[in-house]
Amino acid sequence: MVPPQEEPAGASESDAFLQSTFGSLFVRDSLPRFRIPEKSIPKEVAYQNITDELQLDANPKLNLASFVTTAMEEECNKLIMESINKNYVDKDEYPVTTDFHNRCLNMIAHLFHAPLGDSEDATGAGTVGSSEAIMLAGLAFKRKWQNKRKAEGKPYDKPNIVTGANVQVCWKKFANYFEVELKEVKLREDYYVMDPVKAVEMVDENTICVAAILGSTMNGEFEDVKLLNDLLLEKNKQNGWDTPIHVDAASGGFIAPFLYPELEWDFRLPLVKSINVSGHKYGLVYAGIGWIIWRTKQDLPQEFISHINYLGADQTSFTLNFSKGSSQIIAQYYLLIRLGFEGYRNVMENCRQNAMVIKEGIEKIGCFNILSKDKGVPVVAFNLKDKSVFKEFEISEMLRRVGWIVPAYTMPEDAEKVNVLRVVIRAEHSRALAERLVLDITNVVHQLDDKLHPVHEINLNMLSMISGNYEDQNYGVDGGNVVNKTDLDMHMELIAQEAYCP
């Protein structure tokens, strides 16, 4: 019998298990949930346990609920890691990072046609996201309105803001947190964005601004900022007011300038005084960066600007957040100079075309209405024509089983009877993924339809696309004309035949 070897002097229990994570005693213990543990564990064990749990998260690329970027170039990833230890607020210590921030502001301001000279700096700030940017814009409008009312000797205790009922939740947070009445233009079942006519009708002397959305969260649609501006100019003139407009371009701000340059929605319109945009959406940066741009310096109340000197020099700050990482700012600058106008236009065009592939594929299934618009954020919003067999929420749930996150939700008040499925197309989505999604939606519909209809109308609709004899497996006959058939078309037809012929 071999005698047990003695443990070296000074060796700890932790040291004994460093060589084999899966063979150690540590993998037998549950990870702490409520209290910090008494003892340490090896770094390899901590890493492995956390990695194991994270495997249960969804694949970010297949999360079609989110507008937020999930993939960047390796060079940009390196820049992020190399600057992850820099606190942006230390501007005196990191002057180059501060300069990069200001360069981003200037580029975005010019993209939005701010009335700036060639060497004039823009007025704005990088934020944690569009939510912080909207809070800052709303507070600026409220303070300017209050200052004017005080000077005129009028009451200033009942400010309101006019929006559509389709606004993102951060607008409701702003109204709640900062005691501003939110006046919402209700939607209807055939109109899912703010109606400019109704919005202007709701404006009164206490309105601090009207908020328009360039890219509705609900269906990606652009609101008509030009019409809103024209109608509000007339009402302001009639009443002696100067009610301004804020454009929430969180999603559309990096799309419209490249795909729809003729569309007037930005500082080309005189009443647009501020714009927010999310760098972490179609600005193509990972989560954690937004931008707020004011038209001129006069549109930002000077009392909002704080001065501090305890970080080594006199510095200004007018954000809600203080400490913030520099990585996303540096990543945004990388993308602006790396892609340029041409690159951003190509990326957005790819997104648009992939959205059209998904839209057309969903239309071919035959059982869906399309609720999104071709001109807008690359989003495909759709719902069922017939909800008697199954509902949108069941489709969403079954798509999760194959990895896709496709949200199902109800429209806001006055259109709440409308259920919606929404697919967000991002830069990292390929044509192959777009086609795979259509095939998976088709499969899910067949599986759900089989519950009540062994031979279902949807398959007959799809089979109707198959007429005549094929001269070649890649061609079909349509009205006597031979037409080229895509792989997606042939795959969908095969699914339909298999479902139709038991």
Coordinates of C-alpha atoms in Angstrom, one line a residue:
M1 CA 0.0 0.0 0.0
V2 CA 1.4 3.4 -1.0
P3 CA 1.3 5.8 1.9
P4 CA -0.4 9.1 1.3
Q5 CA 1.9 12.0 0.4
E6 CA 2.1 14.8 2.8
E7 CA 0.9 18.2 1.7
P8 CA 3.8 20.7 1.3
A9 CA 4.2 23.1 4.1
G10 CA 2.2 26.3 3.7
A11 CA -0.1 24.8 1.0
S12 CA -3.7 25.9 1.2
E13 CA -6.9 24.1 0.2
S14 CA -7.2 26.5 -2.7
D15 CA -3.7 25.7 -4.0
A16 CA -4.6 21.9 -4.0
F17 CA -7.2 22.4 -6.7
L18 CA -5.6 25.0 -9.1
Q19 CA -4.5 22.3 -11.6
S20 CA -8.0 21.0 -12.4
T21 CA -11.1 23.1 -12.4
F22 CA -13.6 20.3 -13.1
G23 CA -11.8 17.9 -10.7
S24 CA -11.9 20.3 -7.8
L25 CA -14.3 20.5 -4.9
F26 CA -15.3 24.0 -5.9
V27 CA -17.6 22.8 -8.7
R28 CA -19.7 21.0 -6.2
D29 CA -20.8 24.2 -4.4
S30 CA -23.5 26.6 -5.5
L31 CA -22.4 30.1 -6.3
P32 CA -23.3 32.7 -3.7
R33 CA -26.5 34.7 -4.4
F34 CA -27.1 36.9 -1.3
R35 CA -23.9 37.3 0.8
I36 CA -20.3 37.7 -0.1
P37 CA -18.5 34.4 0.5
E38 CA -16.1 34.1 3.5
K39 CA -13.3 32.4 1.5
S40 CA -11.7 33.0 -1.9
I41 CA -11.7 30.6 -4.8
P42 CA -9.2 30.2 -7.6
K43 CA -9.6 32.6 -10.5
E44 CA -10.0 29.7 -13.0
V45 CA -12.9 28.4 -11.0
A46 CA -14.6 31.8 -10.7
Y47 CA -14.2 32.3 -14.5
Q48 CA -15.5 28.8 -15.4
N49 CA -18.5 29.0 -13.1
I50 CA -19.6 32.4 -14.4
T51 CA -19.0 31.4 -18.0
D52 CA -21.1 28.3 -17.5
E53 CA -24.1 30.3 -16.3
L54 CA -23.7 32.8 -19.0
Q55 CA -24.1 30.1 -21.6
L56 CA -27.8 30.2 -20.7
D57 CA -28.2 33.7 -22.1
A58 CA -29.5 34.2 -25.6
N59 CA -27.2 34.7 -28.5
P60 CA -27.0 38.5 -28.9
K61 CA -26.8 38.3 -32.7
L62 CA -30.1 36.4 -32.8
N63 CA -31.8 38.9 -30.5
L64 CA -34.0 40.6 -33.0
A65 CA -35.9 42.6 -30.3
S66 CA -32.9 45.0 -29.8
F67 CA -31.7 47.9 -31.8
V68 CA -28.3 47.8 -30.0
T69 CA -25.1 46.8 -31.8
T70 CA -23.7 43.4 -30.9
A71 CA -20.6 43.0 -33.1
M72 CA -17.7 45.3 -34.0
E73 CA -14.5 45.0 -35.9
E74 CA -11.5 43.4 -34.1
E75 CA -9.5 46.6 -34.4
C76 CA -12.2 48.5 -32.6
N77 CA -12.5 45.8 -29.9
K78 CA -8.8 46.3 -29.3
L79 CA -9.2 50.0 -28.9
I80 CA -12.1 49.4 -26.4
M81 CA -10.0 47.1 -24.3
E82 CA -6.9 49.4 -24.4
S83 CA -9.0 52.4 -23.1
I84 CA -11.4 50.6 -20.8
N85 CA -9.5 51.9 -17.7
K86 CA -10.0 55.6 -18.7
N87 CA -12.6 57.6 -16.9
Y88 CA -13.9 60.1 -19.4
V89 CA -14.8 62.7 -16.8
D90 CA -11.0 63.3 -16.1
K91 CA -10.7 65.6 -19.1
D92 CA -7.4 67.2 -17.9
E93 CA -5.8 63.8 -17.6
Y94 CA -7.1 62.5 -20.9
P95 CA -7.1 65.5 -23.3
V96 CA -6.9 63.4 -26.5
T97 CA -10.0 61.4 -25.5
T98 CA -11.8 64.7 -24.8
D99 CA -10.8 65.9 -28.2
F100 CA -12.1 62.7 -29.8
H101 CA -15.4 63.3 -28.0
N102 CA -15.6 66.9 -29.4
R103 CA -14.7 65.7 -32.9
C104 CA -17.6 63.2 -32.7
L105 CA -20.0 66.0 -31.6
N106 CA -18.9 68.2 -34.5
M107 CA -19.3 65.4 -37.1
I108 CA -22.7 64.4 -35.9
A109 CA -23.9 68.1 -35.6
H110 CA -22.8 68.7 -39.2
L111 CA -24.5 65.5 -40.3
F112 CA -27.7 66.9 -38.8
H113 CA -27.2 70.3 -40.6
A114 CA -26.5 72.3 -37.4
P115 CA -25.9 76.0 -38.4
L116 CA -22.2 75.9 -37.6
G117 CA -19.2 77.5 -39.2
D118 CA -16.4 75.3 -40.6
S119 CA -14.3 75.6 -37.4
E120 CA -17.1 76.3 -34.9
D121 CA -17.6 73.7 -32.2
A122 CA -21.0 72.1 -31.7
T123 CA -23.0 72.3 -28.5
G124 CA -23.8 68.9 -27.0
A125 CA -22.5 66.0 -25.0
G126 CA -21.8 62.3 -25.1
T127 CA -24.2 60.4 -22.8
V128 CA -24.7 56.9 -21.6
G129 CA -27.5 56.5 -24.1
S130 CA -30.5 58.3 -25.6
S131 CA -32.4 58.1 -22.3
E132 CA -29.9 60.4 -20.6
A133 CA -29.8 62.6 -23.8
I134 CA -33.6 63.0 -23.7
M135 CA -33.5 63.9 -20.0
L136 CA -31.0 66.6 -20.7
A137 CA -33.0 68.0 -23.7
G138 CA -36.2 68.0 -21.7
L139 CA -34.6 69.7 -18.7
A140 CA -33.2 72.4 -21.0
F141 CA -36.6 73.0 -22.6
K142 CA -38.2 73.2 -19.1
R143 CA -35.7 75.6 -17.8
K144 CA -35.9 77.9 -20.8
W145 CA -39.7 77.9 -20.6
Q146 CA -39.6 78.6 -16.9
N147 CA -37.1 81.5 -17.3
K148 CA -39.3 83.1 -20.0
R149 CA -42.5 82.7 -18.0
K150 CA -40.8 84.2 -14.9
A151 CA -39.6 87.2 -16.9
E152 CA -43.1 87.8 -18.2
G153 CA -44.6 87.4 -14.7
K154 CA -46.7 84.4 -15.7
P155 CA -47.2 81.1 -13.9
Y156 CA -44.5 78.5 -14.5
D157 CA -45.7 75.6 -12.4
K158 CA -47.6 73.5 -15.0
P159 CA -45.2 72.6 -17.9
N160 CA -46.3 70.0 -20.4
I161 CA -44.8 68.2 -23.3
V162 CA -46.6 66.8 -26.4
T163 CA -45.6 63.4 -27.8
G164 CA -47.2 60.5 -29.5
A165 CA -48.4 57.5 -27.4
N166 CA -45.7 55.5 -29.3
V167 CA -42.8 57.2 -27.6
Q168 CA -40.1 55.2 -25.8
V169 CA -40.5 54.8 -22.1
C170 CA -37.7 57.3 -21.3
W171 CA -40.1 60.1 -22.2
K172 CA -42.6 58.9 -19.6
K173 CA -39.7 58.7 -17.1
F174 CA -38.7 62.3 -17.9
A175 CA -42.3 63.5 -17.4
N176 CA -42.6 61.5 -14.1
Y177 CA -39.2 62.3 -12.6
F178 CA -39.2 66.0 -13.5
E179 CA -42.8 66.8 -13.0
V180 CA -43.9 67.6 -16.5
E181 CA -47.3 66.7 -17.8
L182 CA -47.1 64.3 -20.7
K183 CA -49.8 65.0 -23.3
E184 CA -50.0 62.0 -25.6
V185 CA -51.4 61.9 -29.1
K186 CA -53.4 58.7 -29.2
L187 CA -52.8 56.1 -31.9
R188 CA -55.4 54.3 -33.9
E189 CA -55.5 50.9 -35.5
D190 CA -54.4 52.1 -38.9
Y191 CA -52.0 54.9 -37.8
Y192 CA -49.2 54.0 -35.4
V193 CA -47.2 57.2 -35.1
M194 CA -47.9 60.7 -33.8
D195 CA -50.3 62.7 -36.0
P196 CA -48.7 66.1 -36.5
V197 CA -52.1 67.8 -36.9
K198 CA -53.4 66.4 -33.6
A199 CA -50.1 67.1 -31.9
V200 CA -50.2 70.8 -32.8
E201 CA -53.9 71.0 -31.6
M202 CA -52.7 69.9 -28.2
V203 CA -50.0 72.6 -27.9
D204 CA -50.8 75.5 -25.4
E205 CA -48.9 78.2 -23.7
N206 CA -47.5 75.7 -21.1
T207 CA -46.0 73.4 -23.7
I208 CA -42.2 73.3 -23.4
C209 CA -41.7 71.3 -26.6
V210 CA -43.2 68.8 -29.0
A211 CA -41.2 65.6 -29.3
A212 CA -41.1 63.9 -32.7
I213 CA -39.7 60.4 -33.3
L214 CA -37.5 59.5 -36.2
G215 CA -37.9 55.8 -36.1
S216 CA -40.8 54.6 -33.8
T217 CA -39.9 51.8 -31.5
M218 CA -43.2 50.1 -32.4
N219 CA -42.8 49.8 -36.2
G220 CA -39.7 51.8 -37.2
E221 CA -41.7 54.4 -39.0
F222 CA -40.5 58.0 -39.3
E223 CA -42.8 60.7 -38.0
D224 CA -43.4 63.7 -40.3
V225 CA -41.2 66.3 -38.7
K226 CA -41.5 68.7 -41.6
L227 CA -45.3 68.9 -41.4
L228 CA -45.1 69.2 -37.6
N229 CA -42.6 72.1 -38.0
D230 CA -44.8 73.9 -40.6
L231 CA -48.0 73.6 -38.6
L232 CA -46.3 74.6 -35.4
L233 CA -44.7 77.7 -37.0
E234 CA -48.2 78.8 -38.0
K235 CA -49.7 78.3 -34.5
N236 CA -46.7 80.0 -32.9
K237 CA -47.2 83.0 -35.2
Q238 CA -50.9 83.2 -34.4
N239 CA -50.4 83.1 -30.6
G240 CA -47.0 84.9 -30.2
W241 CA -45.4 81.7 -28.9
D242 CA -42.0 80.1 -29.7
T243 CA -42.8 76.4 -28.9
P244 CA -39.9 74.3 -30.1
I245 CA -39.4 70.8 -31.4
H246 CA -37.1 68.0 -30.1
V247 CA -36.4 65.1 -32.5
D248 CA -35.8 61.8 -30.8
A249 CA -33.6 60.2 -33.5
A250 CA -32.3 57.4 -31.3
S251 CA -32.8 54.9 -34.1
G252 CA -33.2 56.9 -37.2
G253 CA -30.5 59.5 -36.7
F254 CA -27.8 57.4 -38.3
I255 CA -30.1 56.1 -41.0
A256 CA -31.9 59.1 -42.6
P257 CA -28.8 61.1 -43.5
F258 CA -27.4 58.2 -45.5
L259 CA -30.5 56.6 -47.0
Y260 CA -32.9 59.5 -47.3
P261 CA -30.7 62.7 -47.5
E262 CA -33.6 64.7 -49.1
L263 CA -35.8 64.1 -46.0
E264 CA -36.1 67.3 -43.9
W265 CA -36.3 66.3 -40.2
D266 CA -33.2 67.9 -38.6
F267 CA -31.8 71.4 -38.0
R268 CA -32.8 72.4 -41.5
L269 CA -36.2 73.0 -39.9
P270 CA -36.2 76.2 -37.8
L271 CA -38.1 74.9 -34.8
V272 CA -35.9 71.9 -34.2
K273 CA -33.7 73.0 -31.3
S274 CA -32.2 69.7 -30.2
I275 CA -31.7 66.1 -31.4
N276 CA -30.6 63.0 -29.7
V277 CA -29.2 59.9 -31.3
S278 CA -27.9 56.6 -30.1
G279 CA -24.4 55.8 -31.0
H280 CA -25.0 52.2 -29.8
K281 CA -27.8 51.6 -32.3
Y282 CA -27.1 52.5 -35.9
G283 CA -24.1 54.5 -34.9
L284 CA -22.7 50.9 -34.7
V285 CA -21.0 51.0 -31.2
Y286 CA -21.6 48.6 -28.4
A287 CA -24.2 49.6 -25.7
G288 CA -23.3 52.7 -23.6
I289 CA -23.1 55.7 -25.9
G290 CA -25.6 58.3 -26.9
W291 CA -25.4 61.9 -28.1
I292 CA -27.4 65.1 -27.5
I293 CA -26.9 68.0 -29.9
W294 CA -28.4 71.5 -29.5
R295 CA -28.9 73.8 -32.5
T296 CA -26.9 76.7 -31.0
K297 CA -25.3 77.6 -27.7
Q298 CA -28.2 79.8 -26.9
D299 CA -30.5 76.7 -26.8
L300 CA -28.6 75.3 -23.8
P301 CA -29.3 77.3 -20.6
Q302 CA -26.0 78.5 -19.2
E303 CA -27.0 77.7 -15.6
F304 CA -26.9 74.0 -16.7
I305 CA -23.2 74.1 -17.1
S306 CA -21.3 73.1 -13.9
H307 CA -17.6 74.0 -13.3
I308 CA -15.3 71.7 -11.3
N309 CA -11.6 72.0 -10.5
Y310 CA -10.9 69.1 -8.1
L311 CA -9.7 66.8 -10.9
G312 CA -6.7 69.0 -11.7
A313 CA -8.1 71.9 -13.9
D314 CA -11.2 73.9 -14.4
Q315 CA -13.6 71.6 -16.3
T316 CA -17.2 71.9 -17.5
S317 CA -20.0 69.3 -17.2
F318 CA -23.6 69.4 -18.1
T319 CA -24.6 65.7 -18.1
L320 CA -26.7 63.8 -15.5
N321 CA -24.0 61.1 -15.2
F322 CA -20.5 61.9 -13.9
S323 CA -18.0 59.1 -14.2
K324 CA -18.2 57.3 -17.5
G325 CA -15.9 55.0 -19.5
S326 CA -14.0 56.4 -22.5
S327 CA -14.2 53.2 -24.6
Q328 CA -17.5 53.9 -26.4
I329 CA -16.5 57.4 -27.2
I330 CA -13.2 56.2 -28.8
A331 CA -15.1 53.4 -30.6
Q332 CA -17.6 56.0 -32.0
Y333 CA -14.7 58.1 -33.4
Y334 CA -13.1 55.0 -34.9
L335 CA -16.3 54.2 -36.7
L336 CA -16.9 57.7 -38.0
I337 CA -13.4 57.9 -39.5
R338 CA -13.2 54.2 -40.5
L339 CA -16.5 54.1 -42.4
G340 CA -17.0 57.6 -43.5
F341 CA -20.1 58.7 -45.3
E342 CA -19.7 56.0 -47.9
G343 CA -19.3 53.2 -45.4
Y344 CA -22.2 54.2 -43.3
R345 CA -24.4 54.5 -46.4
N346 CA -23.3 51.0 -47.5
V347 CA -24.1 49.5 -44.1
M348 CA -27.5 51.1 -43.9
E349 CA -28.3 50.0 -47.5
N350 CA -27.4 46.4 -46.6
C351 CA -29.7 46.6 -43.6
R352 CA -32.5 48.0 -45.7
Q353 CA -32.1 45.3 -48.3
N354 CA -32.1 42.5 -45.7
A355 CA -35.2 44.0 -44.2
M356 CA -36.9 43.8 -47.7
V357 CA -35.9 40.2 -48.0
I358 CA -37.5 39.4 -44.6
K359 CA -40.6 41.5 -45.4
E360 CA -41.1 39.8 -48.8
G361 CA -40.5 36.4 -47.4
I362 CA -43.1 37.0 -44.6
E363 CA -45.6 38.3 -47.2
K364 CA -45.2 35.0 -49.2
I365 CA -46.2 32.9 -46.2
G366 CA -49.6 34.4 -46.8
C367 CA -51.0 34.8 -43.3
F368 CA -49.4 38.1 -42.1
N369 CA -50.1 41.8 -42.4
I370 CA -47.1 44.1 -42.7
L371 CA -47.3 47.1 -40.3
S372 CA -43.9 48.7 -40.9
K373 CA -43.0 51.1 -43.7
D374 CA -40.3 50.6 -46.4
K375 CA -39.0 54.1 -45.6
G376 CA -37.8 54.2 -42.0
V377 CA -35.6 52.2 -39.6
P378 CA -34.9 48.7 -41.1
V379 CA -37.6 47.0 -39.1
V380 CA -40.2 44.5 -40.2
A381 CA -43.4 44.7 -38.0
F382 CA -46.2 42.3 -38.8
N383 CA -49.2 40.5 -37.3
L384 CA -51.6 37.7 -38.2
K385 CA -54.5 38.2 -40.5
D386 CA -56.4 35.5 -38.7
K387 CA -55.9 35.0 -34.9
S388 CA -58.5 32.3 -34.5
V389 CA -56.0 29.4 -34.7
F390 CA -53.0 30.9 -32.9
K391 CA -51.6 34.3 -31.9
E392 CA -48.5 36.3 -32.3
F393 CA -47.3 35.5 -28.8
E394 CA -47.2 31.7 -29.6
I395 CA -45.1 32.4 -32.7
S396 CA -42.7 34.4 -30.6
E397 CA -42.4 31.7 -28.0
M398 CA -41.8 28.9 -30.6
L399 CA -39.1 31.0 -32.4
R400 CA -37.3 31.2 -29.0
R401 CA -36.9 27.4 -29.1
V402 CA -34.7 27.7 -32.2
G403 CA -32.7 30.6 -30.8
W404 CA -34.5 33.7 -32.3
I405 CA -35.7 36.5 -30.0
V406 CA -38.6 38.0 -31.9
P407 CA -40.8 40.1 -29.5
A408 CA -44.6 40.0 -29.6
Y409 CA -46.3 43.0 -28.0
T410 CA -49.5 45.1 -28.0
M411 CA -49.7 48.6 -29.5
P412 CA -50.2 51.5 -27.1
E413 CA -53.6 52.8 -25.8
D414 CA -56.4 53.1 -28.4
A415 CA -54.6 50.6 -30.6
E416 CA -54.0 48.0 -27.9
K417 CA -56.1 45.4 -29.6
V418 CA -53.4 45.2 -32.3
N419 CA -50.7 42.5 -31.5
V420 CA -47.3 42.9 -33.3
L421 CA -44.3 40.8 -34.0
R422 CA -41.2 42.9 -34.7
V423 CA -37.9 42.0 -36.3
V424 CA -35.0 44.6 -36.1
I425 CA -32.3 44.2 -38.7
R426 CA -28.8 45.4 -37.7
A427 CA -25.5 45.8 -39.4
E428 CA -24.2 42.4 -38.2
H429 CA -27.1 40.5 -39.8
S430 CA -26.2 38.7 -43.1
R431 CA -28.5 37.8 -46.0
A432 CA -28.1 34.1 -44.9
L433 CA -29.5 34.9 -41.5
A434 CA -32.4 36.9 -43.0
E435 CA -33.4 34.0 -45.2
R436 CA -33.0 31.5 -42.3
L437 CA -35.3 33.6 -40.2
V438 CA -38.0 33.5 -42.9
L439 CA -37.7 29.7 -43.1
D440 CA -38.0 29.3 -39.4
I441 CA -41.0 31.6 -39.2
T442 CA -42.6 29.5 -42.0
N443 CA -41.8 26.2 -40.1
V444 CA -43.3 27.7 -36.9
V445 CA -46.5 28.7 -38.6
H446 CA -46.9 25.3 -40.1
Q447 CA -46.4 23.6 -36.7
L448 CA -48.9 25.8 -35.1
D449 CA -51.4 25.5 -37.9
D450 CA -51.2 21.7 -37.8
K451 CA -53.0 21.8 -34.4
L452 CA -56.3 22.4 -36.0
H453 CA -55.9 22.2 -39.8
P454 CA -54.1 19.2 -41.2
V455 CA -54.5 20.6 -44.7
H456 CA -54.2 24.4 -44.3
E457 CA -54.8 27.3 -46.5
I458 CA -51.4 28.7 -45.9
N459 CA -49.8 25.8 -47.7
L460 CA -52.2 26.1 -50.6
N461 CA -51.2 29.8 -50.8
M462 CA -47.6 28.8 -51.0
L463 CA -48.2 25.9 -53.4
S464 CA -50.0 28.3 -55.8
M465 CA -46.6 29.9 -56.4
I466 CA -45.6 26.6 -58.0
S467 CA -47.1 26.3 -61.5
G468 CA -46.1 24.2 -64.5
N469 CA -43.1 22.0 -64.9
Y470 CA -39.6 23.1 -64.0
E471 CA -37.2 23.2 -67.0
D472 CA -34.5 23.3 -64.4
Q473 CA -34.5 23.0 -60.6
N474 CA -33.6 26.7 -60.3
Y475 CA -36.4 28.0 -62.5
G476 CA -40.1 28.1 -62.3
V477 CA -42.9 29.1 -64.7
D478 CA -45.0 32.2 -63.9
G479 CA -47.7 33.1 -66.3
G480 CA -45.8 31.4 -69.2
N481 CA -42.6 33.2 -68.4
V482 CA -39.6 31.3 -67.0
V483 CA -38.4 33.1 -63.9
N484 CA -35.3 32.6 -61.8
K485 CA -36.1 31.2 -58.4
T486 CA -34.0 31.9 -55.3
D487 CA -32.8 29.2 -52.9
L488 CA -35.2 30.8 -50.3
D489 CA -38.2 30.4 -52.7
M490 CA -37.4 26.8 -53.5
H491 CA -36.9 26.0 -49.8
M492 CA -40.2 27.6 -48.8
E493 CA -42.0 25.7 -51.6
L494 CA -40.4 22.4 -50.4
I495 CA -41.7 23.1 -46.8
A496 CA -45.1 23.8 -48.2
Q497 CA -45.2 20.6 -50.2
E498 CA -44.1 18.5 -47.3
A499 CA -46.7 20.1 -45.0
Y500 CA -49.4 19.7 -47.7
C501 CA -48.6 16.1 -48.6
P502 CA -48.7 13.9 -45.5

